[in-house]
GROMACS .gro file of C-alpha atoms in nm:
model
  394
    1MET     CA    1   6.158   9.431  10.648
    2HIS     CA    2   6.376   9.263  10.400
    3LEU     CA    3   6.386   9.364  10.064
    4ASN     CA    4   6.285   9.079   9.834
    5LEU     CA    5   5.997   9.083  10.089
    6LEU     CA    6   5.904   9.400   9.994
    7ILE     CA    7   5.926   9.380   9.655
    8PHE     CA    8   5.695   9.058   9.692
    9LEU     CA    9   5.384   9.220   9.935
   10ILE     CA   10   5.417   9.555   9.664
   11LEU     CA   11   5.356   9.354   9.345
   12VAL     CA   12   5.117   9.151   9.516
   13SER     CA   13   4.971   9.532   9.662
   14VAL     CA   14   4.853   9.621   9.238
   15SER     CA   15   4.814   9.266   9.168
   16GLY     CA   16   4.488   9.354   9.148
   17CYS     CA   17   4.551   9.674   8.885
   18ALA     CA   18   4.646   9.369   8.670
   19THR     CA   19   4.501   9.427   8.288
   20SER     CA   20   4.258   9.116   8.205
   21LEU     CA   21   3.976   9.042   7.986
   22ILE     CA   22   3.577   9.061   8.007
   23HIS     CA   23   3.454   8.755   7.932
   24THR     CA   24   3.115   8.595   7.935
   25PRO     CA   25   3.141   8.265   7.765
   26VAL     CA   26   2.840   8.115   7.569
   27PRO     CA   27   2.672   7.898   7.833
   28GLU     CA   28   2.792   7.549   7.727
   29GLN     CA   29   2.480   7.383   7.575
   30PHE     CA   30   2.417   7.640   7.364
   31SER     CA   31   2.849   7.698   7.237
   32SER     CA   32   2.693   7.529   6.907
   33LYS     CA   33   2.459   7.793   6.880
   34ALA     CA   34   2.684   8.139   6.925
   35ASN     CA   35   2.674   8.305   6.522
   36VAL     CA   36   2.928   8.640   6.503
   37MET     CA   37   2.762   8.846   6.305
   38ASN     CA   38   2.468   8.678   6.222
   39SER     CA   39   2.651   8.523   5.931
   40PRO     CA   40   2.672   8.124   6.017
   41SER     CA   41   2.847   8.049   5.671
   42ILE     CA   42   3.189   8.221   5.836
   43ARG     CA   43   3.320   7.965   6.018
   44PHE     CA   44   3.233   7.661   6.137
   45TRP     CA   45   3.362   7.357   6.386
   46GLY     CA   46   3.740   7.180   6.216
   47ASP     CA   47   3.700   6.858   6.396
   48GLU     CA   48   3.272   6.838   6.338
   49GLU     CA   49   3.036   6.769   6.010
   50THR     CA   50   2.732   6.993   6.076
   51GLU     CA   51   2.465   7.053   5.886
   52ASN     CA   52   2.478   7.429   5.901
   53TYR     CA   53   2.819   7.364   5.686
   54ARG     CA   54   2.608   7.151   5.431
   55GLU     CA   55   2.364   7.374   5.347
   56THR     CA   56   2.528   7.682   5.308
   57HIS     CA   57   2.916   7.494   5.141
   58ASN     CA   58   2.761   7.361   4.802
   59VAL     CA   59   3.063   7.081   4.680
   60LYS     CA   60   2.923   7.084   4.269
   61GLU     CA   61   2.882   7.492   4.319
   62TRP     CA   62   3.237   7.521   4.417
   63LEU     CA   63   3.331   7.310   4.196
   64THR     CA   64   3.176   7.443   3.879
   65GLN     CA   65   3.337   7.855   3.990
   66ARG     CA   66   3.646   7.704   3.957
   67SER     CA   67   3.564   7.485   3.606
   68GLN     CA   68   3.439   7.886   3.487
   69ASN     CA   69   3.735   8.034   3.597
   70THR     CA   70   3.964   8.146   3.346
   71LYS     CA   71   4.278   8.087   3.452
   72PHE     CA   72   4.150   7.655   3.548
   73ASP     CA   73   4.317   7.394   3.239
   74HIS     CA   74   4.090   7.218   3.167
   75SER     CA   75   4.336   6.995   2.937
   76ASN     CA   76   4.556   6.919   3.257
   77PRO     CA   77   4.232   6.987   3.538
   78THR     CA   78   4.397   7.012   3.900
   79ILE     CA   79   4.246   7.162   4.184
   80ASN     CA   80   4.561   7.277   4.411
   81PHE     CA   81   4.503   7.293   4.790
   82LEU     CA   82   4.838   7.467   5.039
   83ALA     CA   83   4.839   7.459   5.377
   84LEU     CA   84   5.043   7.661   5.575
   85SER     CA   85   5.143   7.608   5.930
   86GLY     CA   86   5.247   7.747   6.278
   87GLY     CA   87   5.585   7.806   6.361
   88GLY     CA   88   5.700   8.165   6.477
   89GLU     CA   89   5.922   8.304   6.326
   90ASP     CA   90   5.992   8.027   6.147
   91GLY     CA   91   5.732   8.198   5.918
   92SER     CA   92   5.964   8.362   5.684
   93PHE     CA   93   6.031   7.945   5.577
   94ALA     CA   94   5.703   7.927   5.401
   95ALA     CA   95   5.763   8.342   5.259
   96GLY     CA   96   6.073   8.237   5.140
   97ILE     CA   97   5.943   7.904   4.951
   98ILE     CA   98   5.691   8.115   4.801
   99THR     CA   99   5.865   8.431   4.720
  100GLY     CA  100   6.090   8.161   4.555
  101TRP     CA  101   5.829   7.906   4.431
  102THR     CA  102   5.659   8.202   4.194
  103GLN     CA  103   6.074   8.303   4.068
  104ASN     CA  104   6.077   7.928   3.922
  105GLY     CA  105   5.765   8.037   3.753
  106ASP     CA  106   5.596   7.728   3.824
  107ARG     CA  107   5.353   7.769   4.180
  108PRO     CA  108   5.007   7.712   4.085
  109GLU     CA  109   4.733   7.959   4.178
  110PHE     CA  110   4.637   7.750   4.431
  111ASP     CA  111   4.223   7.693   4.508
  112VAL     CA  112   4.172   7.578   4.859
  113ILE     CA  113   4.436   7.811   5.175
  114THR     CA  114   4.519   7.721   5.487
  115GLY     CA  115   4.673   7.868   5.739
  116VAL     CA  116   4.718   7.894   6.100
  117SER     CA  117   4.896   8.050   6.348
  118ALA     CA  118   5.202   8.223   6.145
  119GLY     CA  119   5.076   8.059   5.825
  120ALA     CA  120   4.737   8.260   5.913
  121LEU     CA  121   4.962   8.527   5.901
  122ALA     CA  122   5.143   8.467   5.554
  123ALA     CA  123   4.797   8.286   5.351
  124PRO     CA  124   4.603   8.643   5.266
  125PHE     CA  125   4.893   8.790   5.048
  126VAL     CA  126   4.972   8.382   4.947
  127PHE     CA  127   4.583   8.404   4.823
  128LEU     CA  128   4.581   8.721   4.637
  129GLY     CA  129   4.909   8.597   4.398
  130PRO     CA  130   5.271   8.704   4.312
  131ASP     CA  131   5.178   9.082   4.322
  132TYR     CA  132   5.204   8.995   4.746
  133ASP     CA  133   5.561   8.874   4.726
  134LYS     CA  134   5.734   9.144   4.840
  135VAL     CA  135   5.460   9.216   5.131
  136LEU     CA  136   5.596   8.831   5.262
  137PHE     CA  137   5.962   8.937   5.250
  138ASP     CA  138   5.925   9.294   5.393
  139VAL     CA  139   5.683   9.151   5.669
  140TYR     CA  140   5.950   8.871   5.732
  141THR     CA  141   6.265   8.966   5.679
  142ASN     CA  142   6.248   9.285   5.867
  143LEU     CA  143   6.005   9.300   6.112
  144GLY     CA  144   6.252   9.173   6.508
  145HIS     CA  145   6.064   9.108   6.815
  146GLU     CA  146   5.934   9.505   6.926
  147ASP     CA  147   5.677   9.542   6.623
  148ILE     CA  148   5.485   9.231   6.742
  149TYR     CA  149   5.573   9.278   7.115
  150ARG     CA  150   5.581   9.430   7.438
  151THR     CA  151   5.674   9.263   7.762
  152GLN     CA  152   5.386   9.295   8.044
  153ILE     CA  153   5.562   9.026   8.267
  154PHE     CA  154   5.414   9.114   8.656
  155SER     CA  155   5.050   9.224   8.446
  156GLY     CA  156   5.020   8.802   8.305
  157ILE     CA  157   5.200   8.719   8.629
  158PHE     CA  158   4.928   8.908   8.888
  159GLY     CA  159   4.566   8.858   8.740
  160GLY     CA  160   4.645   8.865   8.362
  161SER     CA  161   4.595   8.685   8.029
  162ALA     CA  162   4.947   8.672   7.963
  163ILE     CA  163   5.230   8.806   7.995
  164LEU     CA  164   5.295   8.966   7.626
  165ASP     CA  165   5.123   9.295   7.494
  166THR     CA  166   5.053   9.098   7.116
  167ARG     CA  167   4.901   9.516   7.030
  168PRO     CA  168   5.228   9.558   6.829
  169LEU     CA  169   5.094   9.294   6.622
  170LYS     CA  170   4.754   9.416   6.598
  171ASN     CA  171   4.862   9.723   6.444
  172LEU     CA  172   5.076   9.541   6.215
  173ILE     CA  173   4.785   9.328   6.056
  174SER     CA  174   4.595   9.653   6.035
  175SER     CA  175   4.851   9.856   5.835
  176TYR     CA  176   4.899   9.480   5.606
  177VAL     CA  177   4.559   9.354   5.582
  178THR     CA  178   4.346   9.657   5.439
  179VAL     CA  179   4.022   9.724   5.268
  180ASP     CA  180   4.163   9.677   4.897
  181VAL     CA  181   4.244   9.338   5.056
  182LEU     CA  182   3.973   9.226   5.174
  183ASP     CA  183   3.843   9.292   4.894
  184GLN     CA  184   4.043   9.160   4.659
  185ILE     CA  185   4.000   8.798   4.926
  186ALA     CA  186   3.621   8.847   4.846
  187GLN     CA  187   3.697   8.914   4.380
  188GLN     CA  188   3.919   8.551   4.373
  189HIS     CA  189   3.584   8.378   4.693
  190LEU     CA  190   3.359   8.458   4.398
  191GLN     CA  191   3.544   8.258   4.191
  192GLY     CA  192   3.581   7.925   4.358
  193ARG     CA  193   3.870   7.947   4.600
  194ARG     CA  194   3.875   7.920   4.918
  195LEU     CA  195   4.076   8.134   5.199
  196TRP     CA  196   4.061   7.881   5.575
  197ILE     CA  197   4.214   8.005   5.861
  198GLY     CA  198   4.219   7.805   6.175
  199THR     CA  199   4.143   7.945   6.534
  200THR     CA  200   4.112   7.733   6.901
  201ASN     CA  201   3.797   7.833   7.035
  202LEU     CA  202   3.970   7.835   7.475
  203ASP     CA  203   3.592   7.777   7.598
  204ALA     CA  204   3.543   7.446   7.401
  205GLY     CA  205   3.882   7.324   7.336
  206ARG     CA  206   3.802   7.272   6.986
  207PRO     CA  207   3.925   7.356   6.630
  208VAL     CA  208   3.756   7.610   6.428
  209ILE     CA  209   3.771   7.708   6.085
  210TRP     CA  210   3.677   8.073   5.971
  211ASP     CA  211   3.624   8.134   5.606
  212ILE     CA  212   3.821   8.488   5.498
  213GLY     CA  213   3.593   8.479   5.164
  214GLU     CA  214   3.281   8.426   5.281
  215ILE     CA  215   3.380   8.717   5.568
  216ALA     CA  216   3.444   8.971   5.335
  217LEU     CA  217   3.149   8.953   5.042
  218SER     CA  218   2.937   8.847   5.381
  219GLY     CA  219   2.864   9.299   5.461
  220ILE     CA  220   2.846   9.237   5.792
  221PRO     CA  221   2.951   9.575   5.996
  222ASN     CA  222   3.339   9.591   6.098
  223ALA     CA  223   3.456   9.247   5.885
  224LEU     CA  224   3.787   9.423   5.847
  225ASP     CA  225   3.876   9.507   6.191
  226LEU     CA  226   3.690   9.058   6.285
  227VAL     CA  227   3.889   8.930   5.991
  228HIS     CA  228   4.220   9.137   6.190
  229ASN     CA  229   4.088   8.998   6.541
  230ILE     CA  230   4.061   8.652   6.415
  231LEU     CA  231   4.470   8.632   6.225
  232LEU     CA  232   4.532   8.782   6.567
  233ALA     CA  233   4.412   8.513   6.774
  234SER     CA  234   4.536   8.272   6.545
  235SER     CA  235   4.879   8.339   6.678
  236ALA     CA  236   4.780   8.384   6.931
  237VAL     CA  237   4.964   8.108   7.192
  238PRO     CA  238   4.833   8.109   7.492
  239GLY     CA  239   4.944   8.241   7.852
  240ILE     CA  240   5.248   8.402   7.610
  241PHE     CA  241   5.011   8.611   7.389
  242PRO     CA  242   4.664   8.722   7.508
  243PRO     CA  243   4.363   8.574   7.436
  244VAL     CA  244   4.141   8.731   7.175
  245ILE     CA  245   3.753   8.874   7.224
  246ILE     CA  246   3.492   8.731   6.974
  247ASN     CA  247   3.169   8.895   7.056
  248VAL     CA  248   2.901   8.657   7.002
  249THR     CA  249   2.501   8.573   7.031
  250VAL     CA  250   2.288   8.346   7.148
  251ASN     CA  251   1.873   8.423   7.106
  252ASP     CA  252   1.972   8.793   7.123
  253GLN     CA  253   2.122   8.709   7.364
  254ASN     CA  254   2.548   8.844   7.399
  255PHE     CA  255   2.845   8.649   7.519
  256THR     CA  256   3.199   8.627   7.440
  257GLU     CA  257   3.462   8.358   7.312
  258LEU     CA  258   3.790   8.310   7.415
  259HIS     CA  259   4.044   8.279   7.106
  260VAL     CA  260   4.386   8.093   7.075
  261ASP     CA  261   4.695   8.021   6.858
  262GLY     CA  262   4.471   7.825   6.619
  263GLY     CA  263   4.808   7.515   6.670
  264VAL     CA  264   4.744   7.420   7.021
  265THR     CA  265   4.477   7.212   6.815
  266ARG     CA  266   4.582   7.150   6.474
  267GLN     CA  267   4.968   7.352   6.328
  268ALA     CA  268   4.778   7.268   6.022
  269PHE     CA  269   4.469   7.158   5.783
  270LEU     CA  270   4.402   7.017   5.486
  271TYR     CA  271   4.010   7.022   5.480
  272PRO     CA  272   3.743   7.048   5.741
  273PRO     CA  273   3.550   6.715   5.846
  274GLN     CA  274   3.252   6.896   5.680
  275LEU     CA  275   3.403   6.919   5.292
  276ILE     CA  276   3.243   6.511   5.285
  277GLU     CA  277   3.522   6.398   5.021
  278THR     CA  278   3.290   6.059   4.889
  279ASP     CA  279   3.116   6.405   4.757
  280LEU     CA  280   3.387   6.569   4.572
  281ILE     CA  281   3.493   6.221   4.397
  282GLN     CA  282   3.135   6.185   4.281
  283GLU     CA  283   3.077   6.582   4.120
  284LEU     CA  284   3.456   6.489   4.064
  285ASP     CA  285   3.445   6.149   3.873
  286ASN     CA  286   3.724   6.104   3.930
  287LYS     CA  287   3.879   6.334   3.671
  288ILE     CA  288   4.053   6.651   3.834
  289GLN     CA  289   4.428   6.587   4.016
  290ARG     CA  290   4.431   6.734   4.326
  291LYS     CA  291   4.748   6.823   4.487
  292LEU     CA  292   4.804   6.901   4.833
  293PHE     CA  293   5.153   7.165   4.972
  294ILE     CA  294   5.294   7.138   5.266
  295ILE     CA  295   5.473   7.401   5.465
  296ARG     CA  296   5.558   7.340   5.737
  297ASN     CA  297   5.724   7.604   5.894
  298GLY     CA  298   5.987   7.399   6.122
  299ARG     CA  299   6.190   7.150   6.195
  300SER     CA  300   6.177   6.766   6.133
  301GLN     CA  301   6.368   6.671   6.454
  302ALA     CA  302   6.461   6.902   6.772
  303ILE     CA  303   6.766   7.096   6.857
  304TYR     CA  304   6.932   7.055   7.156
  305GLU     CA  305   6.948   7.411   7.353
  306PRO     CA  306   7.004   7.388   7.699
  307VAL     CA  307   6.728   7.559   7.935
  308ASN     CA  308   6.795   7.782   8.215
  309THR     CA  309   6.617   7.649   8.544
  310ASN     CA  310   6.405   7.932   8.596
  311LEU     CA  311   6.019   7.841   8.545
  312TYR     CA  312   5.977   8.081   8.251
  313SER     CA  313   6.219   7.888   8.052
  314ILE     CA  314   6.120   7.540   8.153
  315ALA     CA  315   5.803   7.608   8.060
  316LEU     CA  316   5.872   7.776   7.738
  317LYS     CA  317   6.059   7.511   7.635
  318SER     CA  318   5.802   7.217   7.731
  319LEU     CA  319   5.567   7.412   7.505
  320SER     CA  320   5.781   7.486   7.205
  321MET     CA  321   5.873   7.090   7.290
  322THR     CA  322   5.452   6.980   7.280
  323ILE     CA  323   5.421   7.201   6.947
  324GLU     CA  324   5.666   7.051   6.747
  325ASN     CA  325   5.568   6.726   6.881
  326LYS     CA  326   5.230   6.807   6.766
  327ALA     CA  327   5.325   6.935   6.426
  328ILE     CA  328   5.462   6.630   6.321
  329GLY     CA  329   5.153   6.448   6.411
  330ASP     CA  330   4.995   6.653   6.266
  331LEU     CA  331   5.196   6.560   5.964
  332TYR     CA  332   5.113   6.230   5.938
  333ARG     CA  333   4.678   6.333   6.078
  334ILE     CA  334   4.700   6.477   5.678
  335TYR     CA  335   4.898   6.267   5.488
  336GLU     CA  336   4.696   5.936   5.604
  337ILE     CA  337   4.359   6.141   5.510
  338THR     CA  338   4.558   6.219   5.171
  339SER     CA  339   4.637   5.837   5.081
  340ARG     CA  340   4.269   5.768   5.161
  341ASP     CA  341   4.123   6.035   4.907
  342GLY     CA  342   4.361   5.983   4.675
  343ILE     CA  343   4.545   6.341   4.685
  344GLU     CA  344   4.899   6.411   4.606
  345TYR     CA  345   5.169   6.496   4.866
  346ASN     CA  346   5.451   6.721   4.940
  347LEU     CA  347   5.568   6.845   5.147
  348ALA     CA  348   5.813   7.117   5.252
  349ILE     CA  349   6.055   7.153   5.598
  350ILE     CA  350   6.327   7.344   5.757
  351PRO     CA  351   6.638   7.146   5.645
  352LYS     CA  352   6.903   6.974   5.861
  353SER     CA  353   7.109   7.141   5.692
  354PHE     CA  354   7.023   7.477   5.843
  355ILE     CA  355   7.147   7.507   6.200
  356LEU     CA  356   7.142   7.833   6.273
  357LYS     CA  357   6.965   7.854   6.625
  358PRO     CA  358   6.766   8.263   6.704
  359LYS     CA  359   7.008   8.487   6.936
  360ARG     CA  360   6.661   8.621   7.042
  361SER     CA  361   6.351   8.579   6.941
  362PHE     CA  362   6.223   8.710   6.662
  363ASP     CA  363   6.639   8.764   6.532
  364PRO     CA  364   6.598   8.975   6.226
  365ASP     CA  365   6.912   8.783   6.064
  366TYR     CA  366   6.784   8.442   6.150
  367THR     CA  367   6.526   8.511   6.007
  368LYS     CA  368   6.684   8.686   5.706
  369ALA     CA  369   6.842   8.372   5.658
  370LEU     CA  370   6.579   8.114   5.674
  371PHE     CA  371   6.409   8.336   5.403
  372ASP     CA  372   6.706   8.239   5.143
  373VAL     CA  373   6.688   7.918   5.174
  374GLY     CA  374   6.350   7.880   5.103
  375TYR     CA  375   6.385   8.200   4.815
  376GLN     CA  376   6.688   7.962   4.699
  377LEU     CA  377   6.505   7.581   4.757
  378ALA     CA  378   6.199   7.682   4.604
  379LYS     CA  379   6.355   7.878   4.276
  380ASP     CA  380   6.598   7.551   4.196
  381GLY     CA  381   6.276   7.322   4.186
  382TYR     CA  382   6.177   7.296   4.579
  383PRO     CA  383   6.256   6.932   4.564
  384TRP     CA  384   5.897   6.813   4.786
  385GLU     CA  385   5.916   6.527   5.064
  386LYS     CA  386   5.621   6.276   4.945
  387ALA     CA  387   5.577   6.215   5.280
  388PRO     CA  388   5.611   6.330   5.639
  389PRO     CA  389   5.973   6.305   5.858
  390GLU     CA  390   6.069   6.064   6.109
  391SER     CA  391   6.130   6.247   6.434
  392LYS     CA  392   6.441   6.222   6.570
  393THR     CA  393   6.638   6.420   6.805
  394ARG     CA  394   6.928   6.520   6.731
   0.00000   0.00000   0.00000
């Protein structure tokens, strides 16, 4: 028997041993009624207005909380939004900007922080302020691919849910996002600040926004583990990283949802559609300035990089191109929202002058260099773009 054929038959024979997730999907008609730990206020769809959100998230109460915060400048009141995008290893760009911004001295305390994928992993530490800049430096400059994943290609091909195992990333998240971190997030939530993380419900094909502060305050069992799973799911590129199982209930029956990278549906977002801007304007009476800062962990143009002719390389490059173009589209979508709602638009994006390419996935030399670029730009006063870039091939 030919050796290659023999190897193929052996692989097929063991394919039944590949680890796959046990998934009990929510029936379609109940997809909007699924509850996580009986806490309906901790998450909401990212693409529709729901009455449940308006019942549990009062805009006036939120603004009152912020105005009572001692750090709220009443002489020049401003609500600052920060959106941290996806981008994988390019997340070191945002980490560099944030830490450099601290050194510059004019980094604001953000009222709302949203995070997706790589941005989701950084968001809790940005939310808690400059005391956590060292964590951002450590995480985004000292890690290699072995700290993020392990390879399991055969499992992925023959019945598994992905070609990489992200248990190292789950352990990393658990080591940094601790009980103390969650308690601090809860305290900031009580002051009216909001930390929202985006995932994608793979069964429904829709974006989901998780209110991390609500989870921290909820008192639900295993709240910390739920936050770990949300952060892991937000960065789980489908097919490459395994989806994350979220346990839910509908009418006291147990089901599961599969959640993956929030960037599949939103590479970045400003606020959910449930936060009706007309309500916000009415409460503000147009007296409070609003500013949005977006840090796009990516470039405005494609990079020329020859592709091998094997299936894996072609699929990976195609997925990367799809995500990059989706990200540019999201920047335009957010720009339209800010223009409509009177919010100042500020965008940071990896400069064209940065031409270094990673030699391998999560190359420490690359991430350190990109961190330094973001750090120096922000330390000297970041030149924020006031509109999205043109998407051009270089």
